[in-house]
Short mmCIF file of C-alpha atoms in Angstrom, two decimals:
data_model
loop_
_atom_site.label_atom_id
_atom_site.label_comp_id
_atom_site.label_asym_id
_atom_site.label_seq_id
_atom_site.Cartn_x
_atom_site.Cartn_y
_atom_site.Cartn_z
CA MET A 1 86.51 102.90 156.50
CA HIS A 2 89.48 104.50 158.27
CA ILE A 3 92.52 105.71 156.34
CA ASP A 4 95.80 106.75 157.91
CA PHE A 5 98.31 107.97 155.34
CA GLY A 6 101.98 108.71 155.83
CA ILE A 7 104.46 109.78 153.15
CA GLU A 8 105.96 107.52 150.49
CA LYS A 9 104.84 104.31 152.16
CA SER A 10 103.33 101.20 150.61
CA VAL A 11 99.53 101.04 150.99
CA ILE A 12 98.26 97.98 152.89
CA LEU A 13 94.52 97.27 152.73
CA LEU A 14 93.15 95.28 155.71
CA ALA A 15 89.77 93.52 155.45
CA ASP A 16 88.17 91.90 158.52
CA ASP A 17 84.69 92.19 160.05
CA HIS A 18 86.14 92.43 163.57
CA GLU A 19 87.27 95.97 164.35
CA ASP A 20 89.46 94.83 167.23
CA ILE A 21 91.44 92.59 164.87
CA LEU A 22 91.74 95.42 162.34
CA ASP A 23 93.05 97.73 165.06
CA PHE A 24 95.43 95.04 166.35
CA ILE A 25 96.96 94.51 162.89
CA ALA A 26 96.96 98.21 161.98
CA ASP A 27 98.70 99.26 165.20
CA ASP A 28 101.61 97.01 164.31
CA LEU A 29 101.85 98.10 160.65
CA GLU A 30 101.15 101.83 160.72
CA GLU A 31 104.73 102.74 161.54
CA LYS A 32 105.98 101.33 158.23
CA TYR A 33 102.95 101.44 155.92
CA LYS A 34 99.88 103.44 154.96
CA VAL A 35 97.03 101.37 156.37
CA VAL A 36 93.45 101.26 155.06
CA LYS A 37 90.76 99.33 156.98
CA ALA A 38 87.61 97.70 155.55
CA LEU A 39 84.96 95.73 157.45
CA ASN A 40 84.08 93.31 154.62
CA GLY A 41 85.25 92.13 151.21
CA GLN A 42 82.74 94.30 149.35
CA GLU A 43 83.98 97.47 151.03
CA ALA A 44 87.58 96.45 150.41
CA LEU A 45 86.96 95.65 146.74
CA ALA A 46 85.24 99.02 146.23
CA TYR A 47 88.33 100.71 147.67
CA VAL A 48 90.67 98.79 145.33
CA HIS A 49 88.57 99.95 142.35
CA THR A 50 89.20 103.61 143.16
CA HIS A 51 92.60 103.76 144.89
CA ASP A 52 96.14 102.44 144.52
CA VAL A 53 96.84 99.49 146.84
CA ASP A 54 100.19 97.69 147.18
CA LEU A 55 99.12 94.66 149.23
CA ILE A 56 95.96 93.18 150.79
CA VAL A 57 95.52 91.29 154.06
CA SER A 58 92.06 89.74 154.29
CA ASP A 59 90.11 87.48 156.62
CA ILE A 60 88.08 84.67 155.01
CA MET A 61 84.83 84.77 157.00
CA MET A 62 83.24 88.17 156.28
CA PRO A 63 79.71 89.35 155.40
CA LEU A 64 78.64 90.54 151.90
CA LEU A 65 81.81 89.23 150.24
CA ASN A 66 84.02 86.67 151.96
CA GLY A 67 87.78 86.42 151.59
CA TYR A 68 87.67 83.66 148.98
CA GLU A 69 85.23 85.66 146.82
CA PHE A 70 87.20 88.87 147.31
CA CYS A 71 90.47 87.18 146.31
CA THR A 72 88.87 85.50 143.28
CA LYS A 73 87.37 88.76 141.99
CA LEU A 74 90.70 90.49 142.43
CA LYS A 75 92.89 87.82 140.82
CA GLU A 76 90.55 87.26 137.87
CA ASP A 77 90.60 90.97 136.97
CA GLU A 78 93.62 92.00 134.89
CA LYS A 79 93.49 95.49 136.39
CA TYR A 80 94.19 94.26 139.94
CA SER A 81 95.62 90.72 139.71
CA HIS A 82 99.15 92.00 140.42
CA ILE A 83 98.26 93.04 144.00
CA PRO A 84 99.74 90.54 146.52
CA PHE A 85 97.00 88.95 148.68
CA ILE A 86 97.52 87.48 152.16
CA MET A 87 94.62 85.40 153.49
CA LEU A 88 93.94 85.09 157.22
CA THR A 89 91.84 82.32 158.73
CA ALA A 90 91.00 80.63 162.01
CA LYS A 91 90.96 77.28 160.19
CA ASN A 92 94.26 75.46 160.48
CA SER A 93 93.62 72.40 158.35
CA LEU A 94 95.84 71.62 155.38
CA GLN A 95 92.75 71.56 153.14
CA SER A 96 91.81 75.14 154.06
CA LYS A 97 95.37 76.27 153.27
CA ILE A 98 95.19 74.56 149.88
CA GLU A 99 91.81 76.21 149.22
CA GLY A 100 93.23 79.64 150.04
CA LEU A 101 96.10 79.20 147.60
CA GLU A 102 93.78 77.76 144.93
CA TYR A 103 91.68 80.93 145.12
CA GLY A 104 94.81 82.85 144.17
CA ALA A 105 96.14 84.01 147.53
CA ASP A 106 99.89 84.67 147.58
CA ALA A 107 100.20 83.63 151.24
CA TYR A 108 98.06 82.02 153.91
CA ILE A 109 98.34 82.77 157.65
CA GLU A 110 96.49 81.07 160.50
CA LYS A 111 94.93 82.90 163.44
CA PRO A 112 96.17 83.49 166.04
CA PHE A 113 99.37 84.71 164.40
CA SER A 114 102.47 86.58 165.43
CA PRO A 115 102.43 90.23 164.27
CA ASN A 116 106.13 89.82 163.48
CA PHE A 117 105.36 86.87 161.19
CA LEU A 118 102.66 88.82 159.34
CA GLU A 119 105.00 91.79 158.96
CA ALA A 120 107.76 89.52 157.63
CA GLN A 121 105.34 87.99 155.11
CA ILE A 122 104.22 91.44 153.95
CA ALA A 123 107.82 92.62 153.60
CA SER A 124 108.72 89.46 151.66
CA LEU A 125 105.88 89.85 149.14
CA LEU A 126 106.62 93.55 148.61
CA ARG A 127 110.34 92.78 148.25
CA ASN A 128 109.61 90.10 145.63
CA ARG A 129 107.52 92.60 143.66
CA LYS A 130 110.41 95.09 143.87
CA HIS A 131 112.91 92.48 142.65
CA VAL A 132 110.76 91.77 139.58
CA LYS A 133 110.77 95.49 138.74
CA GLU A 134 114.54 95.78 139.27
CA HIS A 135 115.16 92.71 137.09
CA PHE A 136 113.27 94.35 134.24
CA GLN A 137 115.15 97.63 134.72
CA ARG A 138 118.53 95.87 134.72
CA ILE A 139 117.74 94.24 131.38
CA PRO A 140 115.77 96.95 129.53
CA THR A 141 116.96 95.62 126.17
CA SER A 142 115.12 92.33 126.62
CA PRO A 143 111.48 91.84 125.67
CA LEU A 144 108.94 92.43 128.43
CA ASP A 145 109.91 90.03 131.21
CA ILE A 146 107.02 87.94 132.51
CA SER A 147 108.94 85.72 134.94
CA GLY A 148 108.16 86.19 138.62
CA HIS A 149 104.53 87.15 137.95
CA ASN A 150 101.37 85.17 138.69
CA LYS A 151 99.51 83.50 135.80
CA SER A 152 96.99 86.31 135.39
CA ASP A 153 99.73 88.95 135.19
CA GLN A 154 101.74 86.79 132.78
CA ALA A 155 98.70 86.53 130.50
CA PHE A 156 98.22 90.30 130.68
CA LEU A 157 101.89 91.03 129.91
CA LYS A 158 101.86 88.62 126.96
CA LYS A 159 98.76 90.33 125.59
CA LEU A 160 100.31 93.77 126.14
CA ASN A 161 103.61 92.80 124.54
CA LYS A 162 101.81 91.26 121.53
CA LEU A 163 99.74 94.44 121.12
CA ILE A 164 102.84 96.66 121.16
CA LEU A 165 104.75 94.40 118.74
CA GLU A 166 101.80 94.28 116.30
CA ASN A 167 101.39 98.06 116.28
CA MET A 168 104.91 99.39 116.75
CA ALA A 169 105.09 100.53 113.11
CA ASP A 170 102.22 102.93 113.84
CA PRO A 171 103.66 106.33 114.92
CA SER A 172 100.45 107.01 116.86
CA LEU A 173 100.95 103.99 119.14
CA CYS A 174 100.44 105.35 122.65
CA VAL A 175 98.86 104.61 126.03
CA ASP A 176 95.41 105.70 124.79
CA MET A 177 95.50 103.15 121.96
CA LEU A 178 96.65 100.39 124.33
CA ALA A 179 94.02 101.27 126.92
CA ASP A 180 91.31 101.22 124.24
CA ARG A 181 92.39 97.81 122.91
CA LEU A 182 92.71 96.34 126.43
CA TYR A 183 89.33 97.77 127.55
CA MET A 184 90.90 99.68 130.44
CA SER A 185 90.87 103.32 131.41
CA ARG A 186 94.11 105.19 130.78
CA PRO A 187 94.86 105.70 134.53
CA THR A 188 94.20 102.01 135.28
CA LEU A 189 96.51 100.81 132.50
CA TYR A 190 99.17 103.32 133.53
CA ARG A 191 99.07 102.05 137.14
CA LYS A 192 99.12 98.41 136.04
CA ILE A 193 102.15 98.83 133.76
CA LYS A 194 103.95 100.96 136.34
CA VAL A 195 103.45 98.34 139.07
CA LEU A 196 104.57 95.41 136.89
CA SER A 197 107.56 97.01 135.16
CA ASP A 198 108.18 100.33 136.99
CA LEU A 199 107.96 101.98 133.57
CA SER A 200 105.40 104.34 132.12
CA PRO A 201 103.49 102.99 129.08
CA ASN A 202 105.40 105.32 126.76
CA GLU A 203 108.75 104.18 128.21
CA LEU A 204 107.67 100.57 127.71
CA ILE A 205 106.64 101.23 124.08
CA ASN A 206 109.96 102.97 123.41
CA LEU A 207 112.02 100.17 125.00
CA THR A 208 110.13 97.51 123.05
CA ARG A 209 110.75 99.40 119.80
CA LEU A 210 114.44 99.82 120.59
CA ASN A 211 114.79 96.14 121.49
CA LYS A 212 113.21 95.23 118.15
CA ALA A 213 115.51 97.73 116.44
CA SER A 214 118.59 96.06 117.91
CA GLN A 215 117.38 92.71 116.53
CA LEU A 216 116.73 94.16 113.05
CA LEU A 217 120.16 95.84 113.00
CA LEU A 218 121.81 92.54 113.98
CA ASP A 219 119.98 90.78 111.12
CA GLY A 220 121.60 93.28 108.76
CA GLU A 221 118.73 93.29 106.25
CA TYR A 222 117.71 96.93 106.76
CA LYS A 223 119.46 100.28 106.74
CA VAL A 224 119.11 102.58 109.77
CA TYR A 225 116.45 104.79 108.17
CA GLU A 226 114.47 101.69 107.15
CA VAL A 227 114.51 100.37 110.72
CA ALA A 228 113.30 103.77 111.93
CA ASN A 229 110.39 103.66 109.46
CA LEU A 230 109.50 100.06 110.29
CA LEU A 231 109.28 100.85 114.00
CA GLY A 232 107.21 104.03 113.84
CA PHE A 233 109.90 106.60 114.68
CA SER A 234 109.08 110.00 113.20
CA THR A 235 112.56 110.46 111.68
CA ALA A 236 115.82 108.51 111.41
CA SER A 237 117.56 111.13 113.57
CA HIS A 238 114.89 110.77 116.30
CA PHE A 239 115.43 107.00 116.21
CA SER A 240 119.23 107.39 116.35
CA ARG A 241 119.04 109.71 119.37
CA ASN A 242 116.79 107.27 121.26
CA PHE A 243 118.97 104.30 120.33
CA GLN A 244 122.18 106.07 121.40
CA LYS A 245 120.61 107.08 124.70
CA GLN A 246 119.53 103.49 125.45
CA PHE A 247 122.54 101.51 124.22
CA GLY A 248 125.33 104.08 124.44
CA ILE A 249 126.17 103.56 120.77
CA SER A 250 124.68 104.80 117.50
CA PRO A 251 122.55 102.40 115.40
CA LYS A 252 125.11 102.55 112.60
CA ASP A 253 128.03 101.71 114.90
CA TYR A 254 125.97 99.01 116.65
CA ALA A 255 125.26 97.29 113.33
CA ALA A 256 128.90 97.55 112.23
CA LYS A 257 130.19 96.27 115.59
CA HIS A 258 128.01 93.14 115.43
CA LYS A 259 128.58 92.22 111.81
#
């Protein structure tokens, strides 16, 4: 496996059992991206398990683990299902395209292909991922946004959001607790949340608590210190500082303004 890293570039993993094709694709991409090459699906999957990858370009016909199997293993695993997957194939039948998409590929490109077309497809998928992150950042007061994600990621985000909501009254709610309940290592969960929301787990927990706080304050059934207790904040003043920082208004003023 050959790795050529630049600085602050997205990591593209290429999987193909023909080295000349790998070199052909890599030569075109290495100016803009960090490029990692693998000669089969098994080698590529092993790399994904131990490194951060932003997008995968994979051939279908490969030894040990073909492209369909590689894509299926990736998309069925909550830890890696968010990684965009482009499938390459020499087959140009409509049925083979449908099969590629049914296995979970985000895009399907026939060989021989234009390097410019592949580069445009890569840029498009990475841009879509970026737009999802920016959408969440623009509306941090809303619950965890699952739109724009594939089904596997939506299921993961629903599970994550439910876990945070069910345990937000616990002051010890943290990334370690979430990782334990989701059967993931802390670094894996951190990477997953960061990729899907561009937030750290602790930032996500805090935003979810504050969003819930705004709802409780609007309902008007609880005083500020009661909301702080219900949502696991250590003190009412700690809650007020966080709320003011997020919404630009104190909890007390927010409740009065929306009465």
